[in-house]
Amino acid sequence: MKKVLLFTSLCFATLIASAQDLITKVPKNASVVIALKGKNITNLVSISEFENSKMGKMFIKQLSRKTEGAVVDLETLGINLSENFYYFMETQEGVFTHNFLVPLNDKRGFFSLLSEHQKEGVQYDGDFAYIVDDYDNMVTMWNNNTLLFTVSQEETDYDDVYGYDDYDYDYAEEAVDAAEATYPILSFDQTTYNFGTIKEGDIVEHTFNFVNTGSSSLVISDAKASCGCTVPSFSSEEIEPGASGTISVKFDSSNKSGSQSKTVTITANTENEVERLYIKGMITEDGVAEVEEVVEIVEDVYETEIEETVIESTEYDDSSYYNDDYYAEQDRKREIREAKRAEKRKEAMASVIEKAKATLTGNYAEGSILKNSSYLKSVGTGKDEATLWVNDFTAIYNDAIPSYFGSGYYGSNPYEMFNLERLYSGMSLTSKLNFDDTNASIKTSYTMNDEMAQYHKDMYNGKMNSNFYKYFNEDTMQGYFSVNTSTEGTLKAYPKLVDAMFEGVEKEHLEDFVPIATRLVSILLDEEAIAKVVRGDMLLVMNGIENVEVTYTTYDYDENYESVEVTKTKTEPIPKFILMVTSEEKEIFNRIMRIGIKEGAVTAENGFYQVEIPDAPFKVNMLFKDNTLLISNSKADITAMSNGTYNAKVSGRHKKLISKNSGSIYVNGKTITRDIPEDMIPNAYKEKLNYISDNVEDATFKVSKMKGNVLEGEMILNTPEGKGHKNSLAYFLNMIDALID
């Protein structure tokens, strides 16, 4: 193993020596790393080949339009497409930092992509230039050879996200947050005083009484009014919890008239840091409230005289709504929160900028990702076109969901009720993308800890029934889907897995999270007996298209133009399938079929059964043979299987794919395009479909059985030979060109 790591390290050292690869700017503690190998890709399809493709021309046309002709090809874009591109993510104390590293040839090319508004916002710091996007918490930073996008996502308080604390609801007032309880609380008997109507020049004084209902001493450091005509006074002495105090306010109405509203802002050591009081009233020349003229209204119809009515002036005051005690208090709290949020965003943005600078410098105390032996072992020699590496699932899981999604009995984070450390510690994932001459593939390796690996071995290391191959013809099939699990192993392992996951949950609360059926599995069921009914291995094969005569109901009109229900028939193409399931309980199957016959839902045919499916365009045929339950919608196929005349043909390639893996999917592109009825294809698309049919092969997806602690999955798309595609990446480009008008 040490030799492998040494060899891998030497490969990376050679890579870095030949060019200043951006991998050195990825820190050792990164949780996720994606690498896109520019040189490997451009060796498969050159830049000029891409530019001359239809997709490339469309891409460059859009760039040229956006930059008003500054970018005319990929070279003038300024990005070095022959070097490696990287994305990495860091997680630390609930903060996710996403970083995209792009190699540059000429920073002027990138600069030309910016809008005039963005160019005006560029800031400079030594060799660095950057743009700040406060809304998305993102920094775009670059120097002579590297472009970096850094985005920070921080776990946010519930109120910051949804703003539910902008208003105090009655039920919320009954609960006091534990953190808030440590602050002193200014509880006033009233926060608004209305002095009524006074004469211009009068002086009004009022005392606001309060009690410190908090759990610590209250200190008022300042009190200011919204204008010089209002003077507040207070005591600067500490007020102990439970003690009372006063704040006096004097208002001078000289040189004022009309409606008045004044605010007194109090600075104290409360949680909100500021509190507000309000005084309001009306000022007239003589101190008498204005009245409206007596109005006499005479109704013409009833000639009813209305008595004189004195109406107090209620001229609308825009500020009256906001001066109401309740809404004024909410506005005050909202302003405080907004100020705190703004300050928090400012601090966060400063942190993102510093992170971006540290990334571009690449001067990490712990070293780059090249010091991480797990990463070096996982990604190998770097010959792949792209790689994805995910490390430390437990840390990512713990930080993935903000605490406001799940506060409750088991803690602020909903994951706290799961034993993640036990089940997911030491887990990592690596995916590799490759474009070879004859196929494109994505291979993913999932490394588990010992306990989780054992659960997977028990559940997914089944045994495939070799009798399945008697009812399988690869020349006619369009594809298949196989599952190779162990019912007995699953029934034994799953309850253990659940118990391990909820190890820290008290037993009386377990039913809150675990379905009752899970508990019954471990208590009531006989795993071996159930495995005889359904062993766990099954195979679904799609066998092309079959034209089926379908009966349906519609409506016509008679000579009196009244609708009449009529039954008609039509021919529809129906995909044929055969589902095979291993079972040892033929007698149970036969008993179920006999019950179905008595109920009229099943009919017995020559050696098999036929089941009516409501509203389905076909009947389902069922046969039990060779410890296998066979289910098909093709009567011809099931008849041949019953009498032993079915023409089976399975190559070693398919037998290996089905039996050696815990699951597999195969799609035969040639037969799928061949079997599409011609009358279903619009004339405008026939030429394109013919091209596709002539240029497709097949695709496979497989999930291996456990090998040690590693579970592997791989998807492979094979490309046709002799069609002029020099490799699989060029194949995709050619296919896109053929389909673009």
PDB file of N, CA and C in Angstrom, residues 479-528:
ATOM      1  N   GLY A 479     -33.518  -4.874 -23.299  1.00  0.00           N
ATOM      2  CA  GLY A 479     -32.753  -4.575 -22.096  1.00  0.00           C
ATOM      3  C   GLY A 479     -33.266  -5.391 -20.933  1.00  0.00           C
ATOM      4  N   TYR A 480     -32.604  -5.241 -19.795  1.00  0.00           N
ATOM      5  CA  TYR A 480     -33.032  -5.969 -18.600  1.00  0.00           C
ATOM      6  C   TYR A 480     -32.602  -5.230 -17.345  1.00  0.00           C
ATOM      7  N   PHE A 481     -33.210  -5.651 -16.246  1.00  0.00           N
ATOM      8  CA  PHE A 481     -32.916  -5.101 -14.923  1.00  0.00           C
ATOM      9  C   PHE A 481     -32.851  -6.274 -13.949  1.00  0.00           C
ATOM     10  N   SER A 482     -31.744  -6.432 -13.262  1.00  0.00           N
ATOM     11  CA  SER A 482     -31.576  -7.558 -12.345  1.00  0.00           C
ATOM     12  C   SER A 482     -31.295  -7.061 -10.931  1.00  0.00           C
ATOM     13  N   VAL A 483     -31.795  -7.808  -9.952  1.00  0.00           N
ATOM     14  CA  VAL A 483     -31.546  -7.540  -8.540  1.00  0.00           C
ATOM     15  C   VAL A 483     -31.095  -8.840  -7.898  1.00  0.00           C
ATOM     16  N   ASN A 484     -29.975  -8.793  -7.221  1.00  0.00           N
ATOM     17  CA  ASN A 484     -29.400 -10.005  -6.641  1.00  0.00           C
ATOM     18  C   ASN A 484     -29.208  -9.796  -5.141  1.00  0.00           C
ATOM     19  N   THR A 485     -30.327  -9.706  -4.414  1.00  0.00           N
ATOM     20  CA  THR A 485     -30.267  -9.503  -2.976  1.00  0.00           C
ATOM     21  C   THR A 485     -30.599 -10.806  -2.254  1.00  0.00           C
ATOM     22  N   SER A 486     -30.478 -10.769  -0.946  1.00  0.00           N
ATOM     23  CA  SER A 486     -30.811 -11.921  -0.101  1.00  0.00           C
ATOM     24  C   SER A 486     -31.942 -11.517   0.830  1.00  0.00           C
ATOM     25  N   THR A 487     -33.115 -12.115   0.638  1.00  0.00           N
ATOM     26  CA  THR A 487     -34.246 -11.797   1.516  1.00  0.00           C
ATOM     27  C   THR A 487     -33.933 -12.176   2.957  1.00  0.00           C
ATOM     28  N   GLU A 488     -33.354 -13.352   3.148  1.00  0.00           N
ATOM     29  CA  GLU A 488     -33.021 -13.809   4.500  1.00  0.00           C
ATOM     30  C   GLU A 488     -31.994 -12.878   5.138  1.00  0.00           C
ATOM     31  N   GLY A 489     -30.962 -12.524   4.380  1.00  0.00           N
ATOM     32  CA  GLY A 489     -29.938 -11.628   4.918  1.00  0.00           C
ATOM     33  C   GLY A 489     -30.491 -10.257   5.244  1.00  0.00           C
ATOM     34  N   THR A 490     -31.415  -9.753   4.390  1.00  0.00           N
ATOM     35  CA  THR A 490     -32.019  -8.441   4.632  1.00  0.00           C
ATOM     36  C   THR A 490     -32.878  -8.452   5.884  1.00  0.00           C
ATOM     37  N   LEU A 491     -33.691  -9.503   6.060  1.00  0.00           N
ATOM     38  CA  LEU A 491     -34.568  -9.586   7.221  1.00  0.00           C
ATOM     39  C   LEU A 491     -33.784  -9.701   8.528  1.00  0.00           C
ATOM     40  N   LYS A 492     -32.588 -10.260   8.454  1.00  0.00           N
ATOM     41  CA  LYS A 492     -31.747 -10.379   9.651  1.00  0.00           C
ATOM     42  C   LYS A 492     -30.934  -9.105   9.897  1.00  0.00           C
ATOM     43  N   ALA A 493     -30.460  -8.479   8.814  1.00  0.00           N
ATOM     44  CA  ALA A 493     -29.555  -7.329   8.962  1.00  0.00           C
ATOM     45  C   ALA A 493     -30.297  -6.023   9.202  1.00  0.00           C
ATOM     46  N   TYR A 494     -31.475  -5.858   8.573  1.00  0.00           N
ATOM     47  CA  TYR A 494     -32.145  -4.564   8.650  1.00  0.00           C
ATOM     48  C   TYR A 494     -32.522  -4.170  10.078  1.00  0.00           C
ATOM     49  N   PRO A 495     -33.100  -5.067  10.889  1.00  0.00           N
ATOM     50  CA  PRO A 495     -33.387  -4.668  12.279  1.00  0.00           C
ATOM     51  C   PRO A 495     -32.136  -4.278  13.056  1.00  0.00           C
ATOM     52  N   LYS A 496     -31.014  -4.957  12.792  1.00  0.00           N
ATOM     53  CA  LYS A 496     -29.753  -4.603  13.454  1.00  0.00           C
ATOM     54  C   LYS A 496     -29.298  -3.207  13.021  1.00  0.00           C
ATOM     55  N   LEU A 497     -29.470  -2.928  11.733  1.00  0.00           N
ATOM     56  CA  LEU A 497     -29.088  -1.618  11.214  1.00  0.00           C
ATOM     57  C   LEU A 497     -29.917  -0.512  11.864  1.00  0.00           C
ATOM     58  N   VAL A 498     -31.215  -0.754  12.002  1.00  0.00           N
ATOM     59  CA  VAL A 498     -32.097   0.232  12.625  1.00  0.00           C
ATOM     60  C   VAL A 498     -31.738   0.425  14.093  1.00  0.00           C
ATOM     61  N   ASP A 499     -31.484  -0.680  14.796  1.00  0.00           N
ATOM     62  CA  ASP A 499     -31.106  -0.574  16.207  1.00  0.00           C
ATOM     63  C   ASP A 499     -29.811   0.215  16.372  1.00  0.00           C
ATOM     64  N   ALA A 500     -28.862  -0.011  15.461  1.00  0.00           N
ATOM     65  CA  ALA A 500     -27.596   0.722  15.533  1.00  0.00           C
ATOM     66  C   ALA A 500     -27.801   2.206  15.256  1.00  0.00           C
ATOM     67  N   MET A 501     -28.675   2.512  14.306  1.00  0.00           N
ATOM     68  CA  MET A 501     -28.923   3.908  13.946  1.00  0.00           C
ATOM     69  C   MET A 501     -29.557   4.681  15.101  1.00  0.00           C
ATOM     70  N   PHE A 502     -30.474   4.015  15.829  1.00  0.00           N
ATOM     71  CA  PHE A 502     -31.187   4.678  16.916  1.00  0.00           C
ATOM     72  C   PHE A 502     -30.681   4.220  18.280  1.00  0.00           C
ATOM     73  N   GLU A 503     -29.406   3.908  18.353  1.00  0.00           N
ATOM     74  CA  GLU A 503     -28.830   3.380  19.586  1.00  0.00           C
ATOM     75  C   GLU A 503     -29.014   4.342  20.759  1.00  0.00           C
ATOM     76  N   GLY A 504     -28.911   5.640  20.499  1.00  0.00           N
ATOM     77  CA  GLY A 504     -29.001   6.613  21.588  1.00  0.00           C
ATOM     78  C   GLY A 504     -30.405   7.047  21.930  1.00  0.00           C
ATOM     79  N   VAL A 505     -31.407   6.507  21.229  1.00  0.00           N
ATOM     80  CA  VAL A 505     -32.786   6.909  21.475  1.00  0.00           C
ATOM     81  C   VAL A 505     -33.402   5.999  22.534  1.00  0.00           C
ATOM     82  N   GLU A 506     -34.061   6.609  23.508  1.00  0.00           N
ATOM     83  CA  GLU A 506     -34.699   5.816  24.542  1.00  0.00           C
ATOM     84  C   GLU A 506     -35.777   4.940  23.931  1.00  0.00           C
ATOM     85  N   LYS A 507     -35.910   3.716  24.449  1.00  0.00           N
ATOM     86  CA  LYS A 507     -36.784   2.724  23.853  1.00  0.00           C
ATOM     87  C   LYS A 507     -38.230   3.192  23.743  1.00  0.00           C
ATOM     88  N   GLU A 508     -38.700   3.932  24.756  1.00  0.00           N
ATOM     89  CA  GLU A 508     -40.095   4.356  24.713  1.00  0.00           C
ATOM     90  C   GLU A 508     -40.355   5.384  23.621  1.00  0.00           C
ATOM     91  N   HIS A 509     -39.267   5.989  23.083  1.00  0.00           N
ATOM     92  CA  HIS A 509     -39.437   6.969  22.014  1.00  0.00           C
ATOM     93  C   HIS A 509     -39.124   6.373  20.644  1.00  0.00           C
ATOM     94  N   LEU A 510     -38.673   5.123  20.609  1.00  0.00           N
ATOM     95  CA  LEU A 510     -38.222   4.531  19.360  1.00  0.00           C
ATOM     96  C   LEU A 510     -39.341   4.449  18.333  1.00  0.00           C
ATOM     97  N   GLU A 511     -40.573   4.189  18.791  1.00  0.00           N
ATOM     98  CA  GLU A 511     -41.670   4.057  17.847  1.00  0.00           C
ATOM     99  C   GLU A 511     -41.975   5.370  17.142  1.00  0.00           C
ATOM    100  N   ASP A 512     -41.472   6.480  17.651  1.00  0.00           N
ATOM    101  CA  ASP A 512     -41.682   7.757  16.975  1.00  0.00           C
ATOM    102  C   ASP A 512     -40.926   7.835  15.657  1.00  0.00           C
ATOM    103  N   PHE A 513     -39.864   7.050  15.539  1.00  0.00           N
ATOM    104  CA  PHE A 513     -38.988   7.167  14.374  1.00  0.00           C
ATOM    105  C   PHE A 513     -38.908   5.891  13.539  1.00  0.00           C
ATOM    106  N   VAL A 514     -39.185   4.752  14.133  1.00  0.00           N
ATOM    107  CA  VAL A 514     -39.050   3.487  13.421  1.00  0.00           C
ATOM    108  C   VAL A 514     -40.434   2.911  13.164  1.00  0.00           C
ATOM    109  N   PRO A 515     -40.772   2.601  11.922  1.00  0.00           N
ATOM    110  CA  PRO A 515     -42.074   2.021  11.632  1.00  0.00           C
ATOM    111  C   PRO A 515     -42.290   0.728  12.415  1.00  0.00           C
ATOM    112  N   ILE A 516     -43.533   0.490  12.797  1.00  0.00           N
ATOM    113  CA  ILE A 516     -43.859  -0.712  13.562  1.00  0.00           C
ATOM    114  C   ILE A 516     -43.475  -1.964  12.785  1.00  0.00           C
ATOM    115  N   ALA A 517     -43.605  -1.903  11.452  1.00  0.00           N
ATOM    116  CA  ALA A 517     -43.294  -3.078  10.644  1.00  0.00           C
ATOM    117  C   ALA A 517     -41.848  -3.520  10.822  1.00  0.00           C
ATOM    118  N   THR A 518     -40.941  -2.562  11.027  1.00  0.00           N
ATOM    119  CA  THR A 518     -39.535  -2.905  11.225  1.00  0.00           C
ATOM    120  C   THR A 518     -39.343  -3.735  12.486  1.00  0.00           C
ATOM    121  N   ARG A 519     -40.072  -3.365  13.527  1.00  0.00           N
ATOM    122  CA  ARG A 519     -39.959  -4.125  14.765  1.00  0.00           C
ATOM    123  C   ARG A 519     -40.547  -5.525  14.600  1.00  0.00           C
ATOM    124  N   LEU A 520     -41.641  -5.628  13.836  1.00  0.00           N
ATOM    125  CA  LEU A 520     -42.262  -6.932  13.633  1.00  0.00           C
ATOM    126  C   LEU A 520     -41.347  -7.886  12.880  1.00  0.00           C
ATOM    127  N   VAL A 521     -40.533  -7.317  11.964  1.00  0.00           N
ATOM    128  CA  VAL A 521     -39.628  -8.159  11.192  1.00  0.00           C
ATOM    129  C   VAL A 521     -38.736  -8.982  12.107  1.00  0.00           C
ATOM    130  N   SER A 522     -38.203  -8.329  13.144  1.00  0.00           N
ATOM    131  CA  SER A 522     -37.260  -9.011  14.035  1.00  0.00           C
ATOM    132  C   SER A 522     -37.952  -9.843  15.099  1.00  0.00           C
ATOM    133  N   ILE A 523     -39.269  -9.674  15.270  1.00  0.00           N
ATOM    134  CA  ILE A 523     -39.969 -10.368  16.351  1.00  0.00           C
ATOM    135  C   ILE A 523     -40.800 -11.538  15.841  1.00  0.00           C
ATOM    136  N   LEU A 524     -41.571 -11.301  14.761  1.00  0.00           N
ATOM    137  CA  LEU A 524     -42.582 -12.269  14.356  1.00  0.00           C
ATOM    138  C   LEU A 524     -42.183 -13.154  13.181  1.00  0.00           C
ATOM    139  N   LEU A 525     -41.350 -12.653  12.270  1.00  0.00           N
ATOM    140  CA  LEU A 525     -41.147 -13.350  11.013  1.00  0.00           C
ATOM    141  C   LEU A 525     -40.018 -14.368  11.071  1.00  0.00           C
ATOM    142  N   ASP A 526     -40.233 -15.423  10.316  1.00  0.00           N
ATOM    143  CA  ASP A 526     -39.222 -16.468  10.154  1.00  0.00           C
ATOM    144  C   ASP A 526     -38.455 -16.160   8.874  1.00  0.00           C
ATOM    145  N   GLU A 527     -37.211 -15.676   9.005  1.00  0.00           N
ATOM    146  CA  GLU A 527     -36.453 -15.221   7.837  1.00  0.00           C
ATOM    147  C   GLU A 527     -36.246 -16.330   6.809  1.00  0.00           C
ATOM    148  N   GLU A 528     -35.945 -17.524   7.284  1.00  0.00           N
ATOM    149  CA  GLU A 528     -35.693 -18.627   6.359  1.00  0.00           C
ATOM    150  C   GLU A 528     -36.958 -19.013   5.605  1.00  0.00           C
TER     151      GLU A 528
END
